[in-house]
Coordinates of N, CA and C in Angstrom, one line a residue:
M161 N 89.5 -164.5 103.7 CA 89.5 -164.6 102.5 C 90.5 -166.2 102.1
K162 N 89.9 -166.8 101.1 CA 90.7 -167.7 100.7 C 91.1 -167.3 99.0
V163 N 91.9 -167.5 98.5 CA 92.5 -167.0 97.5 C 93.1 -168.2 96.8
A164 N 92.9 -168.5 95.9 CA 93.1 -169.4 94.5 C 94.4 -169.4 94.2
V165 N 95.2 -170.4 94.1 CA 96.4 -170.2 93.1 C 96.5 -171.1 92.8
F166 N 96.9 -170.5 91.0 CA 97.2 -171.6 89.8 C 98.2 -171.2 90.0
C167 N 99.1 -172.4 89.8 CA 100.9 -172.5 89.4 C 101.3 -173.8 89.1
G168 N 102.9 -174.2 88.5 CA 103.3 -175.3 88.0 C 103.5 -176.0 89.2
S169 N 103.3 -177.5 88.4 CA 103.3 -178.7 89.2 C 104.9 -179.0 88.9
S170 N 105.7 -177.9 87.9 CA 107.2 -178.2 89.0 C 108.0 -176.9 88.9
H171 N 108.9 -176.7 89.2 CA 109.9 -175.5 90.1 C 109.8 -174.7 88.6
G172 N 109.9 -175.3 87.4 CA 110.5 -174.6 86.6 C 112.3 -174.6 86.8
N173 N 112.9 -173.3 85.5 CA 114.7 -173.7 85.7 C 115.4 -172.7 86.2
D174 N 114.9 -172.5 87.3 CA 115.2 -170.8 87.9 C 114.9 -171.1 89.3
P175 N 115.5 -171.2 90.0 CA 115.3 -171.3 91.5 C 114.8 -169.8 91.9
K176 N 114.7 -168.9 91.3 CA 114.2 -168.0 91.7 C 112.1 -168.1 91.7
F177 N 111.7 -168.9 90.9 CA 110.2 -169.0 90.8 C 109.9 -169.8 92.3
A178 N 110.7 -170.9 92.7 CA 110.3 -171.5 94.0 C 110.6 -170.5 94.9
Q179 N 111.3 -169.7 94.9 CA 111.3 -168.9 96.0 C 110.8 -167.7 96.1
C180 N 109.7 -166.9 95.0 CA 108.7 -166.2 94.9 C 107.1 -166.9 95.1
A181 N 107.4 -168.0 95.2 CA 106.1 -169.1 95.5 C 106.0 -169.3 97.1
R182 N 107.2 -169.3 97.6 CA 107.6 -169.8 98.7 C 106.7 -168.2 99.8
E183 N 107.3 -167.3 98.9 CA 107.3 -165.9 99.3 C 105.4 -165.5 99.4
F184 N 105.4 -165.4 98.4 CA 103.7 -165.4 98.1 C 103.1 -166.3 99.7
G185 N 103.3 -167.4 99.6 CA 102.6 -168.2 100.7 C 102.9 -167.7 101.8
E186 N 104.2 -167.0 102.2 CA 104.4 -166.6 103.6 C 103.4 -165.4 103.5
Y187 N 103.6 -164.3 102.8 CA 103.1 -163.1 102.7 C 101.2 -163.3 102.7
L188 N 100.9 -164.4 102.3 CA 99.2 -164.6 102.3 C 99.4 -165.4 103.9
A189 N 100.1 -166.2 104.3 CA 100.0 -166.3 106.0 C 99.6 -165.4 106.4
S190 N 100.5 -164.6 106.4 CA 100.9 -163.3 107.3 C 99.7 -162.7 107.8
Q191 N 98.7 -162.3 106.9 CA 97.6 -161.7 106.6 C 96.4 -162.5 106.7
G192 N 96.6 -163.7 107.1 CA 95.1 -164.0 107.7 C 94.9 -164.4 106.4
V193 N 95.2 -164.8 105.1 CA 94.8 -165.5 104.1 C 95.0 -167.1 104.0
D194 N 93.8 -167.7 103.4 CA 94.0 -169.5 103.2 C 94.0 -169.6 101.9
L195 N 94.2 -170.5 101.9 CA 94.6 -170.6 100.4 C 93.9 -172.2 99.7
V196 N 93.6 -172.1 98.2 CA 92.9 -172.9 97.9 C 93.4 -173.3 96.5
F197 N 93.7 -174.5 96.5 CA 94.9 -175.0 95.3 C 94.7 -176.3 94.9
G198 N 95.2 -176.9 93.9 CA 95.5 -178.0 93.2 C 95.7 -179.3 94.4
G199 N 96.2 -179.1 95.2 CA 96.1 -179.9 96.1 C 97.4 -181.2 96.0
G200 N 98.5 -180.4 95.2 CA 99.8 -181.3 94.9 C 101.0 -180.9 95.6
N201 N 101.7 -181.7 95.7 CA 102.9 -181.2 96.5 C 104.3 -181.2 95.5
V202 N 103.8 -180.9 94.6 CA 105.1 -180.8 93.6 C 105.4 -179.7 93.5
G203 N 106.4 -179.4 92.9 CA 106.3 -177.8 92.1 C 106.5 -176.9 92.8
L204 N 105.7 -175.5 92.0 CA 105.5 -174.4 92.9 C 104.4 -174.5 93.8
M205 N 103.4 -175.9 92.9 CA 102.2 -175.9 94.2 C 102.5 -176.5 95.6
G206 N 103.6 -177.0 95.6 CA 104.1 -177.6 97.1 C 104.4 -176.2 97.5
E207 N 105.6 -176.0 97.0 CA 105.9 -174.4 97.4 C 104.8 -173.7 98.5
V208 N 104.1 -173.1 97.5 CA 102.6 -172.2 98.2 C 102.2 -172.8 99.6
A209 N 101.8 -174.5 99.4 CA 100.8 -175.0 99.9 C 101.5 -174.7 101.3
D210 N 102.9 -175.4 101.5 CA 103.8 -175.6 102.7 C 103.7 -174.0 103.5
A211 N 104.2 -173.3 102.5 CA 104.3 -171.9 103.2 C 103.1 -171.5 104.0
V212 N 102.1 -171.5 103.0 CA 100.6 -171.1 103.6 C 100.6 -172.0 105.4
L213 N 100.8 -173.3 105.1 CA 100.7 -174.3 106.3 C 101.6 -173.8 107.5
A214 N 103.1 -173.2 106.8 CA 103.9 -173.5 108.0 C 103.7 -171.8 108.7
G215 N 102.9 -171.2 108.0 CA 102.0 -169.3 108.4 C 100.9 -169.8 109.2
G216 N 100.4 -170.8 109.6 CA 99.4 -171.4 110.4 C 98.4 -171.1 109.8
R217 N 98.3 -170.9 108.4 CA 96.6 -170.9 107.4 C 96.3 -172.3 107.1
Q218 N 94.7 -172.1 106.8 CA 94.2 -173.4 106.5 C 94.6 -173.5 104.9
V219 N 94.6 -174.7 104.0 CA 94.9 -174.6 103.5 C 93.8 -176.2 102.6
F220 N 93.4 -175.7 101.5 CA 92.2 -176.4 100.8 C 93.0 -177.0 100.0
G221 N 93.2 -178.1 99.3 CA 93.6 -179.2 98.1 C 92.6 -179.9 97.2
V222 N 92.2 -179.1 96.0 CA 91.5 -180.5 95.4 C 92.3 -181.3 94.4
I223 N 92.2 -182.3 93.9 CA 93.0 -182.9 93.3 C 92.4 -184.2 92.5
P224 N 92.3 -184.2 91.6 CA 91.7 -185.5 90.8 C 92.2 -186.6 91.6
E225 N 91.4 -187.8 91.5 CA 91.8 -189.0 91.7 C 93.0 -189.7 90.9
S226 N 93.0 -189.6 89.9 CA 94.3 -189.7 88.7 C 95.6 -189.5 89.0
L227 N 95.5 -187.9 89.6 CA 96.4 -187.7 90.1 C 97.2 -188.0 91.6
R228 N 95.9 -187.7 92.5 CA 96.1 -188.7 93.6 C 96.7 -189.8 93.7
D229 N 96.5 -190.8 92.8 CA 97.0 -192.3 92.5 C 98.6 -192.2 92.0
R230 N 98.5 -191.2 91.6 CA 99.9 -191.2 91.6 C 101.5 -190.8 92.4
E231 N 100.5 -190.8 93.6 CA 101.3 -190.0 94.7 C 101.4 -188.8 94.3
L232 N 100.8 -187.9 93.8 CA 101.4 -186.4 94.1 C 100.6 -185.5 95.0
A233 N 99.3 -186.1 95.9 CA 98.8 -185.4 96.5 C 99.5 -184.9 98.0
H234 N 99.5 -183.9 98.4 CA 100.1 -182.9 99.5 C 99.5 -183.9 100.2
Q235 N 99.9 -184.6 101.8 CA 99.1 -185.2 102.8 C 99.1 -184.4 104.3
G236 N 99.7 -182.9 104.0 CA 99.9 -182.2 105.1 C 98.6 -181.0 104.9
L237 N 97.9 -181.1 104.2 CA 96.8 -180.2 104.2 C 95.4 -180.4 105.3
T238 N 94.9 -178.5 105.8 CA 94.0 -178.8 106.3 C 92.7 -180.2 105.6
E239 N 92.7 -179.5 104.1 CA 91.5 -180.5 103.9 C 92.2 -181.1 102.6
L240 N 91.6 -182.0 101.7 CA 92.3 -182.7 100.8 C 90.4 -183.2 99.9
K241 N 90.3 -182.5 99.1 CA 88.8 -183.3 98.2 C 89.6 -183.9 97.4
V242 N 89.3 -185.4 96.7 CA 89.6 -186.1 96.0 C 88.5 -185.9 94.8
V243 N 88.7 -185.4 93.2 CA 87.2 -185.6 92.4 C 87.6 -186.0 91.1
G244 N 86.8 -186.6 90.5 CA 86.4 -187.4 89.6 C 87.5 -187.2 88.2
G245 N 87.7 -185.3 87.9 CA 88.7 -185.0 87.0 C 88.8 -183.8 87.6
M246 N 89.4 -182.9 86.0 CA 90.1 -181.6 85.8 C 88.6 -181.0 86.1
H247 N 87.6 -181.3 85.5 CA 86.2 -179.8 85.5 C 85.9 -179.8 86.4
E248 N 85.5 -180.9 87.3 CA 85.0 -180.7 89.1 C 86.1 -180.3 89.5
R249 N 87.5 -180.5 89.6 CA 88.4 -179.3 90.4 C 88.3 -178.3 90.3
K250 N 88.0 -177.7 88.6 CA 88.2 -176.0 88.8 C 87.0 -175.8 89.4
A251 N 85.8 -176.2 89.1 CA 84.3 -175.9 89.5 C 84.5 -175.9 90.9
L252 N 85.3 -176.9 91.5 CA 85.0 -176.8 92.9 C 86.4 -175.7 93.9
M253 N 87.4 -175.7 93.1 CA 87.8 -174.6 93.4 C 87.3 -173.2 93.6
A254 N 86.4 -173.0 92.3 CA 86.0 -171.9 92.1 C 85.0 -171.6 93.6
D255 N 84.6 -172.6 93.5 CA 83.2 -172.3 94.8 C 83.8 -171.9 96.1
R256 N 85.1 -172.1 96.1 CA 85.4 -172.6 97.3 C 86.6 -171.0 97.7
A257 N 86.7 -170.4 96.6 CA 88.0 -169.3 96.5 C 87.2 -167.6 96.3
D258 N 87.9 -167.2 97.1 CA 87.2 -165.5 97.3 C 88.1 -164.8 95.5
A259 N 89.0 -164.9 95.4 CA 90.1 -164.5 94.1 C 90.6 -165.7 93.5
F260 N 91.2 -165.3 92.6 CA 92.0 -166.3 91.6 C 93.7 -165.7 90.9
V261 N 94.5 -166.2 91.3 CA 95.7 -165.8 91.1 C 96.7 -166.7 90.5
A262 N 97.3 -166.4 89.6 CA 98.3 -167.2 88.6 C 99.8 -166.3 88.8
L263 N 100.5 -168.1 89.8 CA 101.5 -167.4 89.3 C 102.5 -168.4 88.4
P264 N 104.1 -168.2 88.4 CA 104.1 -168.8 87.1 C 103.9 -170.4 86.9
G265 N 104.1 -170.7 85.8 CA 103.5 -172.3 85.6 C 103.1 -172.5 83.9
G266 N 102.7 -173.6 83.1 CA 102.6 -173.7 82.1 C 101.2 -173.5 81.5
P267 N 100.6 -174.8 80.6 CA 99.5 -174.8 80.1 C 98.3 -175.2 81.4
G268 N 98.5 -175.8 82.3 CA 97.8 -175.8 83.1 C 97.1 -174.9 83.5
T269 N 98.5 -174.3 84.4 CA 97.8 -172.8 85.0 C 97.2 -171.5 84.0
M270 N 97.5 -171.4 82.9 CA 96.6 -170.9 82.0 C 95.4 -171.2 81.8
D271 N 94.8 -172.6 81.6 CA 93.7 -173.3 81.4 C 92.8 -172.8 82.8
E272 N 93.4 -172.7 83.8 CA 92.6 -172.7 84.9 C 92.6 -171.0 85.4
L273 N 93.4 -170.1 85.1 CA 93.1 -168.8 85.1 C 92.5 -168.4 84.1
F274 N 92.8 -168.6 83.0 CA 91.8 -168.2 81.9 C 90.0 -168.5 81.7
E275 N 89.8 -169.6 82.7 CA 88.4 -170.2 82.6 C 87.9 -169.1 83.7
A276 N 88.7 -168.8 84.8 CA 88.1 -168.5 85.9 C 87.9 -166.6 85.3
W277 N 88.7 -166.5 84.4 CA 88.7 -165.0 83.7 C 87.3 -164.6 83.0
T278 N 87.3 -165.8 82.6 CA 86.3 -166.1 81.0 C 84.9 -166.3 82.2
W279 N 84.8 -167.1 83.3 CA 83.9 -166.9 84.2 C 83.4 -165.7 84.8
A280 N 84.3 -164.8 84.9 CA 84.3 -163.1 85.7 C 83.3 -162.9 84.5
Q281 N 84.0 -162.7 83.4 CA 83.6 -161.8 81.8 C 82.6 -162.1 82.1
L282 N 81.8 -163.1 81.7 CA 80.9 -163.4 81.3 C 79.4 -163.3 82.2
G283 N 80.0 -162.9 83.6 CA 79.2 -162.9 84.9 C 79.3 -163.9 86.1
Y284 N 79.5 -165.0 85.4 CA 79.5 -166.3 86.9 C 80.1 -166.1 87.9
H285 N 80.8 -165.0 88.2 CA 81.3 -164.9 89.5 C 82.0 -163.1 89.2
D286 N 82.0 -162.4 90.3 CA 82.3 -161.0 90.7 C 83.9 -161.0 91.2
K287 N 84.7 -162.5 91.2 CA 85.8 -162.7 91.8 C 87.2 -162.1 91.0
P288 N 87.9 -161.5 92.0 CA 89.0 -161.2 90.8 C 89.7 -161.9 90.5
C289 N 90.5 -162.0 89.3 CA 91.6 -162.8 88.1 C 92.8 -161.9 88.4
A290 N 94.1 -163.1 88.8 CA 94.9 -162.0 89.1 C 96.4 -163.0 88.3
L291 N 97.2 -162.3 87.1 CA 98.4 -162.7 87.2 C 99.7 -162.0 88.0
Y292 N 100.7 -163.2 88.4 CA 101.6 -162.6 89.3 C 102.4 -162.2 88.1
N293 N 102.8 -161.4 88.1 CA 103.7 -161.3 87.2 C 105.5 -160.8 87.6
V294 N 105.8 -162.0 88.4 CA 106.9 -161.5 88.9 C 108.1 -162.1 87.6
F295 N 109.3 -161.2 88.0 CA 110.7 -161.4 87.1 C 110.0 -161.2 85.6
G296 N 108.7 -160.2 85.2 CA 108.1 -160.1 83.8 C 107.5 -161.5 83.1
Y297 N 107.3 -162.4 83.7 CA 107.3 -164.1 83.7 C 105.9 -163.9 82.7
Y298 N 104.6 -162.6 82.9 CA 103.8 -162.7 82.2 C 103.8 -161.7 81.1
D299 N 105.1 -161.2 80.7 CA 105.0 -160.0 79.8 C 104.4 -160.5 78.5
H300 N 104.8 -161.1 77.8 CA 104.6 -161.8 76.6 C 103.0 -162.0 76.4
L301 N 102.7 -162.5 77.7 CA 100.8 -163.4 77.3 C 100.4 -161.6 78.2
L302 N 100.8 -160.6 78.3 CA 99.8 -159.6 78.9 C 100.7 -158.9 77.3
A303 N 101.4 -158.9 76.4 CA 101.3 -157.8 75.5 C 100.2 -159.0 74.0
F304 N 100.0 -160.2 74.3 CA 98.9 -161.1 73.9 C 97.5 -160.3 74.2
I305 N 97.7 -160.6 75.0 CA 95.6 -160.0 75.5 C 95.9 -158.4 75.2
E306 N 96.8 -157.5 74.9 CA 97.1 -156.3 74.7 C 96.6 -156.1 73.2
N307 N 97.0 -157.6 72.1 CA 97.1 -157.7 70.8 C 95.4 -157.8 70.7
M308 N 95.3 -158.8 71.6 CA 93.3 -159.4 71.7 C 92.4 -158.0 71.5
A309 N 92.6 -157.2 72.7 CA 91.6 -156.2 72.8 C 92.3 -155.0 71.4
G310 N 93.3 -155.3 71.2 CA 93.4 -154.3 69.9 C 92.6 -154.8 69.1
S311 N 92.5 -155.9 69.3 CA 91.8 -156.8 67.6 C 90.9 -156.6 67.8
G312 N 89.9 -155.8 68.4 CA 88.2 -156.3 68.8 C 87.9 -157.3 69.7
F313 N 88.7 -158.5 70.1 CA 88.3 -159.6 70.4 C 87.9 -159.6 72.1
L314 N 88.5 -158.2 72.7 CA 88.2 -158.4 74.4 C 88.0 -156.9 74.5
R315 N 87.2 -156.5 75.1 CA 86.3 -155.3 75.5 C 88.0 -154.7 76.7
S316 N 87.8 -153.5 76.6 CA 89.4 -152.6 77.4 C 88.7 -153.2 79.2
E317 N 87.1 -153.2 78.6 CA 86.7 -152.8 80.5 C 87.3 -154.8 80.8
H318 N 87.8 -155.7 80.4 CA 87.5 -157.0 80.7 C 88.7 -157.1 80.5
Q319 N 89.9 -156.5 79.5 CA 91.1 -156.6 79.7 C 91.6 -156.4 81.1
R320 N 90.8 -155.1 81.4 CA 91.8 -154.2 82.8 C 91.3 -154.9 83.7
M321 N 89.9 -155.7 84.0 CA 89.6 -156.9 85.2 C 90.7 -157.7 85.4
L322 N 91.5 -158.0 84.4 CA 92.6 -159.0 85.1 C 94.2 -158.3 85.5
V323 N 94.0 -158.5 87.0 CA 94.9 -158.1 87.7 C 96.4 -158.4 87.6
V324 N 97.1 -157.2 87.4 CA 98.8 -157.7 87.4 C 99.1 -157.0 88.2
E325 N 100.0 -157.5 89.1 CA 100.9 -157.2 90.3 C 102.4 -158.2 90.5
D326 N 103.6 -157.7 90.8 CA 104.6 -158.2 90.9 C 105.0 -158.5 92.4
N327 N 104.3 -157.8 93.0 CA 105.1 -158.2 94.8 C 103.8 -158.9 95.2
P328 N 103.8 -159.3 96.0 CA 102.5 -160.1 97.4 C 101.7 -159.0 98.0
A329 N 102.4 -158.0 98.5 CA 101.4 -156.7 99.0 C 100.5 -155.8 97.9
A330 N 101.4 -155.9 97.0 CA 100.2 -154.7 96.3 C 99.5 -155.9 95.3
M331 N 99.7 -157.0 95.1 CA 98.4 -158.1 94.7 C 97.4 -158.3 95.7
L332 N 97.9 -158.4 97.1 CA 96.5 -159.0 98.0 C 95.8 -157.3 97.7
R333 N 96.3 -156.0 98.5 CA 95.5 -155.2 98.4 C 94.8 -154.7 96.6
A334 N 95.0 -155.3 95.7 CA 94.4 -155.0 94.1 C 93.3 -156.1 94.4
L335 N 93.8 -157.0 95.0 CA 92.5 -158.1 95.4 C 91.3 -157.9 96.0
Q336 N 91.9 -157.0 97.3 CA 90.7 -157.0 98.4 C 89.8 -155.3 97.5
N337 N 90.7 -154.7 97.0 CA 89.7 -153.6 96.4 C 89.1 -153.6 94.9
Y338 N 89.4 -155.2 94.9 CA 88.5 -155.0 93.4 C 87.4 -155.1 93.1
Q339 N 86.9 -154.1 92.0 CA 85.2 -153.8 91.8 C 85.5 -154.2 90.3
P340 N 84.2 -155.4 90.2 CA 84.0 -155.8 88.6 C 83.6 -155.0 87.6
P341 N 83.4 -155.1 86.4 CA 83.1 -154.2 85.7 C 81.7 -154.6 85.0
V342 N 80.9 -154.6 84.1 CA 79.5 -154.5 83.8 C 79.5 -156.2 83.0
R343 N 79.3 -156.6 83.1 CA 79.0 -158.0 82.8 C 78.9 -158.1 81.2
K344 N 79.6 -159.0 80.6 CA 79.6 -158.6 78.9 C 78.4 -158.9 78.5
W345 N 77.7 -159.4 78.6 CA 75.9 -159.7 78.3 C 74.9 -158.9 78.6
S346 N 75.2 -157.8 79.5 CA 74.3 -157.3 80.5 C 73.9 -155.9 79.7

């Protein structure tokens, strides 16, 4: 299995975020799971990649040329693909991954997860999309998603397709056991 992880290119303001990224990467590696990620050596991205590599698993990075040129590319990966821009990056990551997980992060993390979730909702793929809700990081977002559903902008079956867990073992089990709902426009 290859899991795409979307997460912060910074460490956040609390060391617990870096620790959770390392622990998530360590767990993936211990379970024979490979990583697909944004290719950076900074922030939580670098932490999770280093942990998976240290665990002996493969790590595939996809980075836009402009970010590579700023010396943000991780140099120790199994494979690093340099692409022209963010759209190409997301498409290649989606093609390579079997599942998508958002660890704590900012707008880029949300962009990547919401695009993967939208694609799943529209039936472009049947891969699970997940929020790793450590320390309640995504609680406010989950309340907003509940409001979307309650306001009639998100079907309940598509709300439920977003996996939410707060520990690595439960997350991996949920990803492995995921069953997609009926496609939105079928």
